Coordinates of C-alpha atoms in Angstrom, one line a residue:
Chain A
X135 CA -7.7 -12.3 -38.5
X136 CA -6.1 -9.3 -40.3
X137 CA -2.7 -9.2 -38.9
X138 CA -0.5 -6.0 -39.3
X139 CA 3.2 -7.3 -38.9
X140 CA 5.6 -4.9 -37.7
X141 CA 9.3 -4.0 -38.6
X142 CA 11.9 -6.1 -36.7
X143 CA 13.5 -4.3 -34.0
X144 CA 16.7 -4.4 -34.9
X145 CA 19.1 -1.7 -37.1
X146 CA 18.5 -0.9 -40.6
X147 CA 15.7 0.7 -42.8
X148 CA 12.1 -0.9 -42.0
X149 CA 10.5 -2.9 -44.3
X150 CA 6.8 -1.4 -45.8
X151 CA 5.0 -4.3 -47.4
X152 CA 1.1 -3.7 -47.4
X153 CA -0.3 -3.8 -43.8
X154 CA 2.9 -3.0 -42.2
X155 CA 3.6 -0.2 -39.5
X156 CA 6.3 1.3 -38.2
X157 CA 7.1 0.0 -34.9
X158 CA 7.3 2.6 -32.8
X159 CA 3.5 3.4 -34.1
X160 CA 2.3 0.0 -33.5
X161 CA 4.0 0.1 -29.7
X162 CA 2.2 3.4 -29.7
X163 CA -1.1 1.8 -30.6
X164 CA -0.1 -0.9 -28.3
X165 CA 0.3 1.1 -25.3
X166 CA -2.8 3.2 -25.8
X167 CA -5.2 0.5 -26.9
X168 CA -3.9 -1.5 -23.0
X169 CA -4.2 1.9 -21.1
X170 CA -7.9 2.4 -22.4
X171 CA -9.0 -0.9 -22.2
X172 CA -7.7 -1.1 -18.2
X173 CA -9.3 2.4 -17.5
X174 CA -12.7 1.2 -19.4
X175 CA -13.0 -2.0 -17.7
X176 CA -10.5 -2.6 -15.2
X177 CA -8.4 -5.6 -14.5
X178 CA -11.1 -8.3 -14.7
X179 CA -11.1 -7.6 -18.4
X180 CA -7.7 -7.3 -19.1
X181 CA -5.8 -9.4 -21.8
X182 CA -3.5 -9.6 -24.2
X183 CA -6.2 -10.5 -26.8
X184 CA -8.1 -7.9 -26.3
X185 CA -5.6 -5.7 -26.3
X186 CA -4.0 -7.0 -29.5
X187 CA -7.7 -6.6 -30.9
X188 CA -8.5 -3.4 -29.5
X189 CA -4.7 -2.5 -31.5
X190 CA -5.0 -4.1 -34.2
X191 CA -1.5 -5.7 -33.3
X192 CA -0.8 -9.7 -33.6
X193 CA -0.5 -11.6 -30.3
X194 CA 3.0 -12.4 -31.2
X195 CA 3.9 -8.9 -31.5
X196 CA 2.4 -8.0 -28.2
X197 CA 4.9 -10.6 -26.7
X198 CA 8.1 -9.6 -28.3
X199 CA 8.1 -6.0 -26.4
X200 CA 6.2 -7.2 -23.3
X201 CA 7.0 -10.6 -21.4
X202 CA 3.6 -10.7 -19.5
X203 CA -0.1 -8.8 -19.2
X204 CA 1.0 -7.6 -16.0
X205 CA 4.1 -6.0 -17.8
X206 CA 1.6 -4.6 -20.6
X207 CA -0.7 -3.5 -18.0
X208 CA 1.5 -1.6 -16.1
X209 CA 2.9 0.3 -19.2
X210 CA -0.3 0.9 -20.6
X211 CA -1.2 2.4 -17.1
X212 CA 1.8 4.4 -16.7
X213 CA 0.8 6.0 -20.7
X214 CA -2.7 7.0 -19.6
X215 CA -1.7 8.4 -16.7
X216 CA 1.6 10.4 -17.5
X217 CA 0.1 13.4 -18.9
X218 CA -2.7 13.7 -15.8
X219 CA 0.3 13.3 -13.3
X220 CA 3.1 15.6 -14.9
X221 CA 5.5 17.5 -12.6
X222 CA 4.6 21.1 -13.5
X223 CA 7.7 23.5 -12.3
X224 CA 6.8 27.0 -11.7
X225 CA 9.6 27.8 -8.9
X226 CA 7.1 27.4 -6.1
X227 CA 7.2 23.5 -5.0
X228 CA 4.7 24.2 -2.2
X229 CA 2.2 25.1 -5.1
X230 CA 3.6 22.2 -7.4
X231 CA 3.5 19.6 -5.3
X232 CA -0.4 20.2 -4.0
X233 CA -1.6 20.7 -8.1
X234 CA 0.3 17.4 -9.2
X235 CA -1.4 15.6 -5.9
X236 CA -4.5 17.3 -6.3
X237 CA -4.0 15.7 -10.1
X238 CA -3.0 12.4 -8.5
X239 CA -5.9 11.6 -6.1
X240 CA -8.6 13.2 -9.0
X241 CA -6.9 10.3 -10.9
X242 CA -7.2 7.5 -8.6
X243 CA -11.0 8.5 -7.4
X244 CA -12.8 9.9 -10.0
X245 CA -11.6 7.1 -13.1
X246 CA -11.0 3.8 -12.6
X247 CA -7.1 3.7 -12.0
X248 CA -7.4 3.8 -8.6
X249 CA -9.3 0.6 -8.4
X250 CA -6.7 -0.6 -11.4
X251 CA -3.7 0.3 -9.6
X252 CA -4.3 -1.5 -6.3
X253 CA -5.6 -4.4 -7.7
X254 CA -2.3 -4.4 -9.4
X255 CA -0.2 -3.6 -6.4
X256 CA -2.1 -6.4 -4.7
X257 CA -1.0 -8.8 -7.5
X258 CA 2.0 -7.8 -6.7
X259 CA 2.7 -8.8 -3.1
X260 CA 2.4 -12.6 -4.0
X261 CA 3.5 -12.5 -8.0
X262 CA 7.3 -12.0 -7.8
X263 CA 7.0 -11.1 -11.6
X264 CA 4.9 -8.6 -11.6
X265 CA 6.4 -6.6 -8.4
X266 CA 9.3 -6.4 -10.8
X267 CA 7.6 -5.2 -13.9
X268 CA 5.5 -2.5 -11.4
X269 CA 8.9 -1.4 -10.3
X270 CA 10.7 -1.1 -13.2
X271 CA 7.5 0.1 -15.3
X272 CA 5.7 2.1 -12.8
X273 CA 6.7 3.1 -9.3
X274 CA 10.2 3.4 -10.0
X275 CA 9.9 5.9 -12.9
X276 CA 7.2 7.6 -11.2
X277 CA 9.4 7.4 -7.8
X278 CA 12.0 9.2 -10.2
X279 CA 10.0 11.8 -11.7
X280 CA 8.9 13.3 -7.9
X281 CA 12.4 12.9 -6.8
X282 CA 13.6 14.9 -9.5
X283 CA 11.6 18.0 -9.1
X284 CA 12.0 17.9 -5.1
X285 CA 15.9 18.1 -6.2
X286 CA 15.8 21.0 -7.9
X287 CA 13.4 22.8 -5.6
X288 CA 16.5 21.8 -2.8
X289 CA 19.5 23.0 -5.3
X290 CA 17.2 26.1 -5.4
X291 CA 17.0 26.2 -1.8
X292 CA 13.2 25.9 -1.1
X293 CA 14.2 22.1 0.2
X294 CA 16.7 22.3 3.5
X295 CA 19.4 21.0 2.2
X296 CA 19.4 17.7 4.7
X297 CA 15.8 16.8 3.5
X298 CA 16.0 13.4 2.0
X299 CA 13.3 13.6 -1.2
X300 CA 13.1 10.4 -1.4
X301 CA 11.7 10.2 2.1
X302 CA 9.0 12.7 1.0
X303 CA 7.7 10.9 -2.1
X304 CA 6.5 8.1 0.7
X305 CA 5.1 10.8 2.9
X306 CA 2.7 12.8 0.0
X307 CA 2.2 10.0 -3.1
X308 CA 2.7 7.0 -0.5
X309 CA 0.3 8.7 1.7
X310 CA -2.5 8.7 -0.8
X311 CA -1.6 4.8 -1.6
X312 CA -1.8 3.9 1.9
X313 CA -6.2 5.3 2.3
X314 CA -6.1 3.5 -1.1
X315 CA -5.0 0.3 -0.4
X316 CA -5.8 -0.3 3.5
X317 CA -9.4 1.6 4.3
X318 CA -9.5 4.5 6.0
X319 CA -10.7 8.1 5.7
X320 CA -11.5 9.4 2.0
X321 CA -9.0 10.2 -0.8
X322 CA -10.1 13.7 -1.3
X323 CA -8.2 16.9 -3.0
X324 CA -8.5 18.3 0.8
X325 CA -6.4 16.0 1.8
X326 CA -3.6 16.1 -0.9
X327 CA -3.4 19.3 -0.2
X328 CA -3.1 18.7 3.7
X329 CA -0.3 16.3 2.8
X330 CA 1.8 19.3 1.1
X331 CA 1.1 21.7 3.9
X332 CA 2.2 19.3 7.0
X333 CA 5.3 18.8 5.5
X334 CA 6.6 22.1 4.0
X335 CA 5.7 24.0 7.3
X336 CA 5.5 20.9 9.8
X337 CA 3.0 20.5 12.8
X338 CA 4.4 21.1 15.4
X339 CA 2.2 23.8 17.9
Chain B
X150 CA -8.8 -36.7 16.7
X151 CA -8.8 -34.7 20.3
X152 CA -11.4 -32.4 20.2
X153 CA -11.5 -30.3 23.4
X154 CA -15.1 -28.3 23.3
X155 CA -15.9 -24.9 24.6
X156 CA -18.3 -23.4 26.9
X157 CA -21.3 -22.4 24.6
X158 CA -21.1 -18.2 24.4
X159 CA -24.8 -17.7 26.6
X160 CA -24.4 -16.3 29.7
X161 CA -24.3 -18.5 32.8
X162 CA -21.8 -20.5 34.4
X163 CA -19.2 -22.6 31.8
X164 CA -19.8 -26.5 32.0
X165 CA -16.2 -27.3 33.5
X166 CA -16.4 -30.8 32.5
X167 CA -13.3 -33.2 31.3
X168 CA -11.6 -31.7 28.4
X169 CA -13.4 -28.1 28.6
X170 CA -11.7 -25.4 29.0
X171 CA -13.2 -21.6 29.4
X172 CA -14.0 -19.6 26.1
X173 CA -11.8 -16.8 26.6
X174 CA -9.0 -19.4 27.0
X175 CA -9.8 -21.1 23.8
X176 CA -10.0 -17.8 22.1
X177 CA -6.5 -16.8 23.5
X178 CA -5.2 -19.9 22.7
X179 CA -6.3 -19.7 19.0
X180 CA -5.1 -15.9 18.5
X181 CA -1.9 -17.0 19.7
X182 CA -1.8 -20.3 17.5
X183 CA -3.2 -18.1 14.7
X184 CA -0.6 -15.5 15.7
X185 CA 2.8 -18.1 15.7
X186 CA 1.8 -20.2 12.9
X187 CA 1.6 -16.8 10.5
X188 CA 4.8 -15.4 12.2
X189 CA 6.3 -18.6 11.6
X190 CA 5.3 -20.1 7.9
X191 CA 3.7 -16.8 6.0
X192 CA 0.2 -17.1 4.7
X193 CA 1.1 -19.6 2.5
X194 CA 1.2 -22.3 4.8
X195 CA -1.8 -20.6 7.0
X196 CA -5.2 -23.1 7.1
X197 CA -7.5 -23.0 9.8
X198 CA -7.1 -27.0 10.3
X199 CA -3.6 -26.1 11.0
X200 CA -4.4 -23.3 13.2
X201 CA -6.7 -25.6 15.3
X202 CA -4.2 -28.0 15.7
X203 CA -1.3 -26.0 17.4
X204 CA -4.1 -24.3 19.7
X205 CA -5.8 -27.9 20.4
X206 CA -9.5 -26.4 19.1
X207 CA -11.8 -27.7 16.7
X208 CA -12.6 -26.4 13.7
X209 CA -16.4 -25.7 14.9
X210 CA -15.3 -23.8 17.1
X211 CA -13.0 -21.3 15.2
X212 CA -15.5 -21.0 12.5
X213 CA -18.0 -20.4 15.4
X214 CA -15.7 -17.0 16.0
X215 CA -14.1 -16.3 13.1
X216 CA -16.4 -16.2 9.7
X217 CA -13.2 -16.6 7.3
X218 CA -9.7 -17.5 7.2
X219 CA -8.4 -14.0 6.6
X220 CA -10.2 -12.8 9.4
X221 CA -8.5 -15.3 11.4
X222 CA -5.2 -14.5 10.4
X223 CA -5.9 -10.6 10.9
X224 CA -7.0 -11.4 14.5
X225 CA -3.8 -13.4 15.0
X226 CA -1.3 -11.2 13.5
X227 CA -3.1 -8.1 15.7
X228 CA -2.7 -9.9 18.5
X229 CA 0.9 -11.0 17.7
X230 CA 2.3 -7.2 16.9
X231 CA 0.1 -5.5 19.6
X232 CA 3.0 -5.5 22.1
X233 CA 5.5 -4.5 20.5
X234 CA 3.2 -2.1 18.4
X235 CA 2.2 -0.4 21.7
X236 CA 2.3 3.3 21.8
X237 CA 3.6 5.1 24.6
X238 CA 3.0 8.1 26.1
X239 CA 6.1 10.6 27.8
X240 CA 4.9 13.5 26.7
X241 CA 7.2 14.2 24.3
X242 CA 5.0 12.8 20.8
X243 CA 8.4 13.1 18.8
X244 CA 10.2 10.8 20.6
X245 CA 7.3 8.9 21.2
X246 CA 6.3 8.2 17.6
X247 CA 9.8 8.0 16.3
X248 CA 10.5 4.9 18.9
X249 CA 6.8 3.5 18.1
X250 CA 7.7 3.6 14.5
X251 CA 11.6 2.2 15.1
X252 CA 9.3 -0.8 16.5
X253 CA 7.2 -0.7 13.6
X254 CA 10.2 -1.1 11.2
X255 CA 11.9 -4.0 12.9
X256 CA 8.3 -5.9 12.8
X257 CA 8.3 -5.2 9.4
X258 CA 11.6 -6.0 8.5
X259 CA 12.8 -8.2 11.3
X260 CA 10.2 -10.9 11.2
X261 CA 8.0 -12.5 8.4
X262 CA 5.3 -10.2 9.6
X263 CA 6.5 -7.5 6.5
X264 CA 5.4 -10.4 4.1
X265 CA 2.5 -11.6 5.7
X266 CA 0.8 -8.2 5.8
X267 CA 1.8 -7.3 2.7
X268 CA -0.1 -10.6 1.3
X269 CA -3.1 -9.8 3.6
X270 CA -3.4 -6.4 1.9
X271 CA -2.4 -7.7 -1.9
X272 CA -5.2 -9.9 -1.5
X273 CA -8.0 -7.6 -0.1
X274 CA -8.0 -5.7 -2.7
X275 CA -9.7 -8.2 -5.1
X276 CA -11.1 -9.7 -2.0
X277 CA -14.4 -7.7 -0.4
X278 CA -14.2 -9.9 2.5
X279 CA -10.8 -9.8 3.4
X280 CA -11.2 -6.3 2.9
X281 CA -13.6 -5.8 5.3
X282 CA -11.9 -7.9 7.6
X283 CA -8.7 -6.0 7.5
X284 CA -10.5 -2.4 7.9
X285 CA -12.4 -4.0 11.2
X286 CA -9.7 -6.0 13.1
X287 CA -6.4 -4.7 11.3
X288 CA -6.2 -1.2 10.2
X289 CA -9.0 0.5 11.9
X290 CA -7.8 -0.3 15.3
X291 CA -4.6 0.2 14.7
X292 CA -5.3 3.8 13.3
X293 CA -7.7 4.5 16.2
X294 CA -4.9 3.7 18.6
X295 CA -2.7 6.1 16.8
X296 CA -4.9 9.1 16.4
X297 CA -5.7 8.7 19.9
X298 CA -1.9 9.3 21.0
X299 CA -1.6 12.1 18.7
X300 CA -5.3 14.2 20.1
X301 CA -3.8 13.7 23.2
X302 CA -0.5 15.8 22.3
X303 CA -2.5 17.9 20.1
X304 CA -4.7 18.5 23.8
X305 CA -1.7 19.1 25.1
X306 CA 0.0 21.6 22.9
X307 CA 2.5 19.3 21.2
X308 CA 1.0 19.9 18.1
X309 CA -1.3 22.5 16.1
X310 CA -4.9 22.5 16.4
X311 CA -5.6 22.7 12.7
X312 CA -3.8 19.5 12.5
X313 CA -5.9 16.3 11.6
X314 CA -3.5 12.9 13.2
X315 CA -5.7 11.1 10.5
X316 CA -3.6 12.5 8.0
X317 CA -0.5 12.2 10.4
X318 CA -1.2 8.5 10.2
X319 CA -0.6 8.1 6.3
X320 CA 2.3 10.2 6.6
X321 CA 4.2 7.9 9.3
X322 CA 2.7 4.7 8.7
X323 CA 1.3 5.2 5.5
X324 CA 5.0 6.0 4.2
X325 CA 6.3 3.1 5.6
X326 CA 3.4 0.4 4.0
X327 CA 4.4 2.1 0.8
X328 CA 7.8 1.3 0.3
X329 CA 6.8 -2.2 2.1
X330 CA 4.1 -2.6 -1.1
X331 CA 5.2 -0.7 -3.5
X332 CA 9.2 -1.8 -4.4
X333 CA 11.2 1.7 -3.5
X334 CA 14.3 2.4 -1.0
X335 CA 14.3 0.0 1.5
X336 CA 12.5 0.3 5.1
X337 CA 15.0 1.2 8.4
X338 CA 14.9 2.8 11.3
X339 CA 16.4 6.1 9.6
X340 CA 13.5 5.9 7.4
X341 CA 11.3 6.2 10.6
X342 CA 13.6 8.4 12.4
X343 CA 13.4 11.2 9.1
X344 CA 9.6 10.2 8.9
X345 CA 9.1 12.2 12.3
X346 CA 11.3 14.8 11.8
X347 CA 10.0 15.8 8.9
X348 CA 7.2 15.9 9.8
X349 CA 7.1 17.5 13.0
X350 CA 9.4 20.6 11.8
X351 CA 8.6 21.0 8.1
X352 CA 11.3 20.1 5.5
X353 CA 11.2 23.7 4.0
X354 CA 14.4 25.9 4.1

């Protein structure tokens, strides 16, 4: 087994003997190699040996940065995903808000990360240590990302200024979740965009 | 082992002999066994012998009605939240859905019923069956009975007619299942209070 070590993580100048990497590269490769291998094949086929082989990284490596698969998972999720869910600003959040959604549910239907994602979630509800790795490697920076951009659509006043963001982030993203995880009606664009327009204009008649 | 027996399900008059009692009130009795027990000890501690015990039923005759233990437990925990998960009608939806959801949060928060969900829907997603289960006897009847409320506002001018209440759903009780499932700002009656208001008058300035 050809095993590329990697720099220690702590200060000072890396070594680079034959084989070796810079770390940040070989957490690079790390993340990349998990976030294809879950989109290719889902959970089922998800482990830290194949994504060590799939990396070219040792096993023991793997473990130093991430304490489990589910931890590994959820960061090679968030890695695939991040550039297909970015926040784009263009000073109109109405307009934001239904491209990155429209983004978000052409994500979870038309690759397998929506299947991914809940199967995750799932895990979640009775594995107390992966609902703290999907917080703190997933929902929560995601979470902060949304509530960011709603903040500075509110300092610009597009947002009345009592309008709690975090509140909205369950109402559009959470929205989508919810036909993911319990059955209902389709996940379609139609409906992302739907979610935006309730909300910024409301419904009452 | 006490074994009461049931009535077979065929039309025509029950046998009323020692020890039988009338389907419907073996059925009631299980739901509501089914119903305590999850309330009580999670799903964790949920087994169909156990549920037969507390209602007095055999085991036959649960599996007679119910093809699975998660279907079970979706039947019980229905029938345990359907009170208190009623939806009135006033007149006026806002206040309507706003104390409907207030209940909604304190079952959610207030009981073990917030866990025991939350495991139910963890596990259908790797679970077709329980996934089925919780789309016919959970989630589907409880969004029918929420649409309904909201076509009848929407009938009567409370809200606009290009408004779908399927989508309304995800965005009331959608929200609140994803901060319950996915970790994120905790679930209160504020929460369902801003849910509505939002909602119903638009969060743009």
């Amino acid at each position: 087994m050809t095993e590329p070590a990697e720099p220690a993580r702590t200060a000072g100048p890396a070594r680079r003997g034959r084989g070796r990497r810079p770390a940040d590269e070989v957490r690079a490769d790390v993340l990349g190699a998990a976030g294809a291998l879950l989109l290719d094949k889902g959970m089922g086929a998800f482990t830290i040996e194949a994504v060590a082989e799939r990396a070219g990284a040792s096993k023991t490596t793997i473990y130093k940065w991430w304490p489990s698969k589910g931890a590994l998972a959820l960061d090679g999720y968030f890695h695939a995903v991040e550039s297909a869910l970015a926040f784009p600003d263009t000073g109109d959040l109405e307009a934001d808000l239904t491209a990155q959604l429209r983004s978000f549910v052409r994500v979870l239907t038309g690759t397998p990360a929506g299947r991914v994602i809940a199967e995750l979630i799932g895990q979640a509800q009775t594995d107390p240590d992966l609902a703290a790795a999907l917080s703190q490697r997933y929902s929560g920076p995601r979470r902060e990302l949304a509530v960011r951009r709603m903040r500075r659509a509110r300092e610009q006043g597009e947002l009345r200024a009592d309008v709690d963001p975090e509140v909205l982030v369950d109402q559009l993203w959470g929205a989508c979740y919810h036909r993911l995880l319990l059955p209902g009606p389709p996940v379609t664009e139609e409906f992302a965009t739907s979610l935006v327009g309730n909300l910024m204009r409301g419904v009452r008649a």
